[in-house]
């Protein structure tokens, strides 16, 4: 089936999801990010790749890391960046998403970076642009509902590759609220495409999707078994804002059963790395001693996110 993110020549037109992206495209993005990593350490932190281009950050949901690192990445590529303040935009007066997009296209937007609570919103915009014949305007999904967060998935893969070099022998445990997590879905697609030896989904029955096994993961309901001898631990936040009704007795009991502590982390390999997409809830899914400990690579994830987002925008719209 044709992947709507790719053109007939297999080039990336939009980044909407990691699902269906060929391995070579993922590796090309990671390799390009490697070449951008040094830009952030120079005295002049800029390259001219997107000079003259306008990138619109359109975030309908809260964000600290993704919105800011997209803005930094676009500025380091010399783009003009416009952060639409959705709370003060005409969306609040009833303007539709596509009418907003049409108006921003009329302002000569070259790229939209979109976060939306509705799964599929970035796809809708990309499809709309295709129908308008605007192949020169690109869409990057910055997180849509519980569907996908592809640049988080890519920066997670960059981080794993940086610390572990090769995916083929790795056991990766993704722990927590996988049911509501777009990050988990993107990570699972990326890890299976890159050939990780084993991807584990660890969490209570109520927080795992019914069809999780079809994604090629091993399911564990017991944290200790799920962490046993793994190389990478990816912790997830309880996404209370997406839960309908109580799926857990209490945050305290959740921490007792699924919280990552120095004691439970000791079940993983001694050189295991601990990741978290953020925002973290200390004392709910992760203990502070682990979050701030020497195995945590949570802040390097954020730094790598700039290079990965530079790579994605440069590949999509680079001069
Ligand atoms: N990881 C992530 O998406 O964080 P933000 O919600 O702060 O962007």
Coordinates of C-alpha atoms and ligand atoms in Angstrom, one line a residue:
X1 CA 0.0 0.0 0.0
X2 CA 1.3 3.5 -0.8
X3 CA 2.6 5.4 2.2
X4 CA 1.1 9.0 2.0
X5 CA 4.3 10.4 3.6
X6 CA 6.4 9.4 0.6
X7 CA 6.3 10.6 -3.0
X8 CA 6.5 8.3 -6.0
X9 CA 10.3 8.4 -5.8
X10 CA 10.2 7.3 -2.2
X11 CA 11.2 10.7 -0.9
X12 CA 9.8 11.9 2.4
X13 CA 7.1 14.6 1.8
X14 CA 5.7 14.7 5.3
X15 CA 6.5 13.0 8.6
X16 CA 3.2 11.7 10.0
X17 CA 4.1 8.3 11.5
X18 CA 6.9 5.9 11.8
X19 CA 4.6 3.0 10.8
X20 CA 5.4 2.0 7.3
X21 CA 8.5 4.1 7.0
X22 CA 11.3 2.1 5.3
X23 CA 14.3 1.2 7.4
X24 CA 16.6 3.2 5.0
X25 CA 14.5 6.4 5.6
X26 CA 14.8 6.0 9.4
X27 CA 18.5 5.4 9.2
X28 CA 19.0 8.4 6.8
X29 CA 17.2 10.6 9.3
X30 CA 19.4 9.3 12.2
X31 CA 22.6 9.7 10.1
X32 CA 21.6 13.2 9.1
X33 CA 20.9 14.1 12.7
X34 CA 24.5 12.9 13.6
X35 CA 25.8 15.5 11.1
X36 CA 23.7 18.2 12.8
X37 CA 24.7 17.4 16.4
X38 CA 27.9 19.5 16.2
X39 CA 26.0 22.6 15.0
X40 CA 24.6 23.2 18.5
X41 CA 28.1 23.3 20.0
X42 CA 29.5 25.9 17.6
X43 CA 29.9 29.5 18.5
X44 CA 27.5 30.4 15.7
X45 CA 24.8 27.7 16.1
X46 CA 23.3 28.0 12.6
X47 CA 23.4 26.5 9.1
X48 CA 21.6 28.1 6.1
X49 CA 19.6 25.0 5.0
X50 CA 16.1 26.5 5.6
X51 CA 17.0 30.2 4.9
X52 CA 14.0 32.0 3.6
X53 CA 11.6 29.2 4.7
X54 CA 8.7 29.8 7.1
X55 CA 8.0 27.1 9.7
X56 CA 4.7 27.4 11.6
X57 CA 4.5 25.7 15.0
X58 CA 0.8 24.9 15.5
X59 CA 0.3 23.3 18.9
X60 CA -3.3 22.5 20.0
X61 CA -1.9 20.7 23.1
X62 CA 0.6 21.6 25.8
X63 CA 4.2 21.0 25.2
X64 CA 7.6 21.9 26.7
X65 CA 10.2 19.8 24.9
X66 CA 8.7 19.2 21.5
X67 CA 7.6 22.8 20.7
X68 CA 10.8 24.3 22.1
X69 CA 13.2 21.9 20.3
X70 CA 11.3 22.3 17.0
X71 CA 11.7 26.1 17.4
X72 CA 15.4 25.8 18.2
X73 CA 15.9 23.3 15.4
X74 CA 14.2 25.5 12.8
X75 CA 16.2 28.6 14.0
X76 CA 19.4 26.6 13.8
X77 CA 18.5 25.8 10.1
X78 CA 18.0 29.6 9.6
X79 CA 14.2 29.3 9.0
X80 CA 11.7 32.0 10.1
X81 CA 9.6 30.4 12.9
X82 CA 6.1 31.4 13.8
X83 CA 4.6 30.0 16.9
X84 CA 0.8 30.2 16.5
X85 CA -0.7 30.9 20.0
X86 CA -3.8 28.6 19.6
X87 CA -5.4 29.9 22.7
X88 CA -5.4 33.4 21.2
X89 CA -6.1 32.3 17.6
X90 CA -9.4 32.4 15.8
X91 CA -9.8 28.7 16.5
X92 CA -11.3 29.9 19.7
X93 CA -14.0 31.7 17.6
X94 CA -14.9 28.5 15.7
X95 CA -12.5 28.5 12.8
X96 CA -11.9 25.0 11.5
X97 CA -8.5 23.4 11.4
X98 CA -8.4 23.4 7.6
X99 CA -9.5 27.1 7.4
X100 CA -6.7 27.9 9.8
X101 CA -4.3 26.0 7.5
X102 CA -5.5 27.7 4.4
X103 CA -4.9 31.1 6.0
X104 CA -1.4 30.1 7.1
X105 CA -0.7 28.8 3.6
X106 CA -1.9 32.1 2.2
X107 CA 0.9 33.6 4.4
X108 CA 3.4 31.4 2.5
X109 CA 4.0 28.7 5.1
X110 CA 6.5 26.2 4.0
X111 CA 6.1 23.7 6.8
X112 CA 3.6 23.0 9.6
X113 CA 4.6 21.3 12.8
X114 CA 1.4 20.1 14.3
X115 CA 0.4 18.8 17.7
X116 CA -3.3 18.0 18.2
X117 CA -5.4 16.0 20.6
X118 CA -7.3 14.3 17.7
X119 CA -5.5 11.3 16.2
X120 CA -5.2 11.9 12.5
X121 CA -5.2 15.7 12.5
X122 CA -1.7 16.0 10.8
X123 CA -2.8 13.4 8.2
X124 CA -5.9 15.5 7.5
X125 CA -3.7 18.6 6.9
X126 CA -1.3 16.6 4.6
X127 CA -4.2 15.2 2.7
X128 CA -5.8 18.7 2.3
X129 CA -2.4 20.1 1.0
X130 CA -2.2 17.2 -1.5
X131 CA -5.7 18.0 -2.8
X132 CA -4.7 21.7 -3.1
X133 CA -1.7 20.5 -5.2
X134 CA 0.7 22.1 -2.6
X135 CA 3.5 19.6 -2.7
X136 CA 5.9 22.3 -1.6
X137 CA 4.3 22.6 1.9
X138 CA 5.3 19.9 4.4
X139 CA 3.6 18.6 7.6
X140 CA 5.4 17.2 10.6
X141 CA 3.4 15.4 13.2
X142 CA 4.4 16.6 16.7
X143 CA 2.1 14.2 18.4
X144 CA -1.6 13.4 17.5
X145 CA -3.9 12.0 20.2
X146 CA -2.7 8.5 21.2
X147 CA -1.7 7.7 17.6
X148 CA 1.9 8.8 16.9
X149 CA 4.8 11.0 17.9
X150 CA 7.3 10.2 15.2
X151 CA 10.0 12.7 16.0
X152 CA 10.0 11.4 19.7
X153 CA 10.3 7.9 18.3
X154 CA 13.2 9.0 16.1
X155 CA 15.0 10.8 18.9
X156 CA 14.6 7.8 21.1
X157 CA 16.2 5.6 18.3
X158 CA 19.0 8.2 18.0
X159 CA 19.6 8.0 21.8
X160 CA 19.6 4.2 21.8
X161 CA 21.9 4.1 18.8
X162 CA 24.2 6.6 20.5
X163 CA 24.6 4.6 23.7
X164 CA 24.2 1.0 22.4
X165 CA 25.5 1.3 18.8
X166 CA 23.5 -1.7 17.3
X167 CA 19.9 -2.6 17.6
X168 CA 20.1 -6.3 16.7
X169 CA 21.1 -7.7 20.1
X170 CA 19.0 -5.3 22.2
X171 CA 16.1 -6.1 24.5
X172 CA 14.0 -3.0 25.1
X173 CA 11.3 -2.8 27.7
X174 CA 8.6 -0.1 27.3
X175 CA 6.9 0.2 30.7
X176 CA 3.6 1.8 31.8
X177 CA 0.6 3.4 30.1
X178 CA 1.1 2.0 26.6
X179 CA -2.7 2.2 25.9
X180 CA -2.7 6.0 25.8
X181 CA 0.9 6.5 24.5
X182 CA 1.7 7.8 21.1
X183 CA 5.3 7.5 22.0
X184 CA 5.1 3.8 22.7
X185 CA 3.4 3.2 19.4
X186 CA 6.1 5.2 17.5
X187 CA 8.9 3.5 19.5
X188 CA 7.5 0.0 18.8
X189 CA 7.3 0.6 15.0
X190 CA 10.8 2.1 15.0
X191 CA 12.4 -0.7 17.1
X192 CA 10.8 -3.5 15.1
X193 CA 11.8 -1.8 11.8
X194 CA 15.4 -1.4 13.0
X195 CA 15.6 -5.0 14.0
X196 CA 15.7 -4.9 17.8
X197 CA 16.0 -8.5 19.2
X198 CA 13.1 -8.1 21.5
X199 CA 10.6 -5.4 22.3
X200 CA 8.6 -5.8 25.6
X201 CA 5.4 -4.1 26.5
X202 CA 5.2 -4.0 30.3
X203 CA 2.2 -2.8 32.3
X204 CA -1.1 -3.7 33.9
X205 CA -3.8 -5.3 31.6
X206 CA -5.9 -2.1 31.8
X207 CA -3.0 0.0 30.3
X208 CA -2.1 -2.2 27.4
X209 CA -4.0 -2.2 24.1
X210 CA -5.9 -5.4 23.4
X211 CA -4.1 -6.0 20.1
X212 CA -0.6 -5.1 21.4
X213 CA 0.7 -8.6 20.5
X214 CA 0.1 -7.9 16.8
X215 CA 2.7 -5.1 16.9
X216 CA 5.5 -7.8 17.4
X217 CA 6.1 -7.2 21.1
X218 CA 6.2 -9.6 24.1
X219 CA 3.7 -8.7 26.8
X220 CA 4.6 -8.7 30.5
X221 CA 2.2 -7.8 33.3
X222 CA 4.9 -8.3 35.9
X223 CA 7.5 -5.5 36.1
X224 CA 10.3 -7.7 37.5
X225 CA 9.9 -10.2 34.7
X226 CA 9.6 -7.5 32.1
X227 CA 12.8 -5.7 33.2
X228 CA 14.9 -8.9 33.6
X229 CA 18.1 -8.6 31.6
X230 CA 16.9 -5.8 29.4
X231 CA 19.3 -3.3 27.8
X232 CA 17.0 -0.3 27.5
X233 CA 14.1 0.7 29.7
X234 CA 11.7 3.3 28.4
X235 CA 9.4 4.6 31.1
X236 CA 6.0 6.2 30.3
X237 CA 3.9 8.7 32.2
X238 CA 0.3 7.8 33.2
X239 CA -1.7 9.9 30.7
X240 CA -4.6 10.8 33.0
X241 CA -5.8 13.4 30.5
X242 CA -6.6 10.6 28.0
X243 CA -8.1 8.1 30.5
X244 CA -11.9 7.6 30.5
X245 CA -12.7 6.5 34.0
X246 CA -10.5 4.9 36.6
X247 CA -8.1 2.3 35.2
X248 CA -5.9 2.1 38.3
X249 CA -6.6 1.9 42.0
X250 CA -4.2 4.8 42.9
X251 CA -1.0 6.4 41.8
X252 CA 0.6 5.1 45.0
X253 CA -0.3 1.5 44.3
X254 CA 0.8 2.0 40.6
X255 CA 4.2 3.1 41.8
X256 CA 4.4 0.0 44.1
X257 CA 3.7 -2.3 41.2
X258 CA 5.2 -0.5 38.2
X259 CA 7.5 2.3 39.5
X260 CA 11.1 2.1 38.4
X261 CA 13.3 2.2 41.5
X262 CA 17.0 1.4 42.0
X263 CA 15.8 -2.1 43.2
X264 CA 13.7 -2.9 40.2
X265 CA 16.3 -1.4 37.8
X266 CA 18.9 -3.7 39.2
X267 CA 17.0 -6.6 37.4
X268 CA 18.0 -5.1 34.0
X269 CA 21.5 -5.4 32.7
X270 CA 24.1 -3.4 34.7
X271 CA 24.7 -1.2 31.7
X272 CA 21.0 -0.7 30.9
X273 CA 20.0 2.9 30.0
X274 CA 16.8 4.5 31.3
X275 CA 14.8 6.7 29.0
X276 CA 11.6 8.8 29.4
X277 CA 10.0 11.0 26.8
X278 CA 8.9 13.5 29.5
X279 CA 7.2 15.0 31.3
X280 CA 8.1 12.8 34.2
X281 CA 5.9 12.2 37.2
X282 CA 8.5 11.4 39.9
X283 CA 7.2 9.0 42.5
X284 CA 4.5 7.7 40.1
X285 CA 6.3 5.9 37.3
X286 CA 9.9 6.7 38.3
X287 CA 11.8 7.2 41.5
X288 CA 14.0 10.3 41.6
X289 CA 17.1 8.2 42.4
X290 CA 16.6 6.5 39.0
X291 CA 15.6 9.7 37.1
X292 CA 18.7 11.5 38.3
X293 CA 20.9 8.4 38.4
X294 CA 23.8 7.5 36.2
X295 CA 21.9 5.1 34.0
X296 CA 19.4 7.8 33.0
X297 CA 19.8 9.4 29.6
X298 CA 16.6 11.4 29.8
X299 CA 18.2 14.8 29.3
X300 CA 20.5 13.6 26.5
X301 CA 17.2 12.6 24.8
X302 CA 16.1 16.2 24.8
X303 CA 19.5 17.4 23.4
X304 CA 19.4 14.8 20.6
X305 CA 15.9 15.9 19.8
X306 CA 17.2 19.2 18.4
X307 CA 19.5 17.4 16.0
X308 CA 16.8 14.9 15.0
X309 CA 14.2 17.6 14.4
X310 CA 16.8 19.6 12.3
X311 CA 17.3 16.4 10.3
X312 CA 13.6 15.9 9.7
X313 CA 13.0 19.5 8.6
X314 CA 16.2 19.7 6.5
X315 CA 15.3 16.5 4.7
X316 CA 11.7 17.7 4.1
X317 CA 12.4 21.2 3.0
X318 CA 16.1 21.8 2.7
X319 CA 17.3 24.2 0.0
Ligands
LIG1 N1 8.0 14.2 25.0 C1 7.1 15.2 24.7 O1 6.4 15.2 23.8 O2 7.2 16.2 25.7 P1 6.3 17.6 25.5 O3 4.8 17.2 25.7 O4 6.8 18.5 26.6 O5 6.5 18.1 24.2

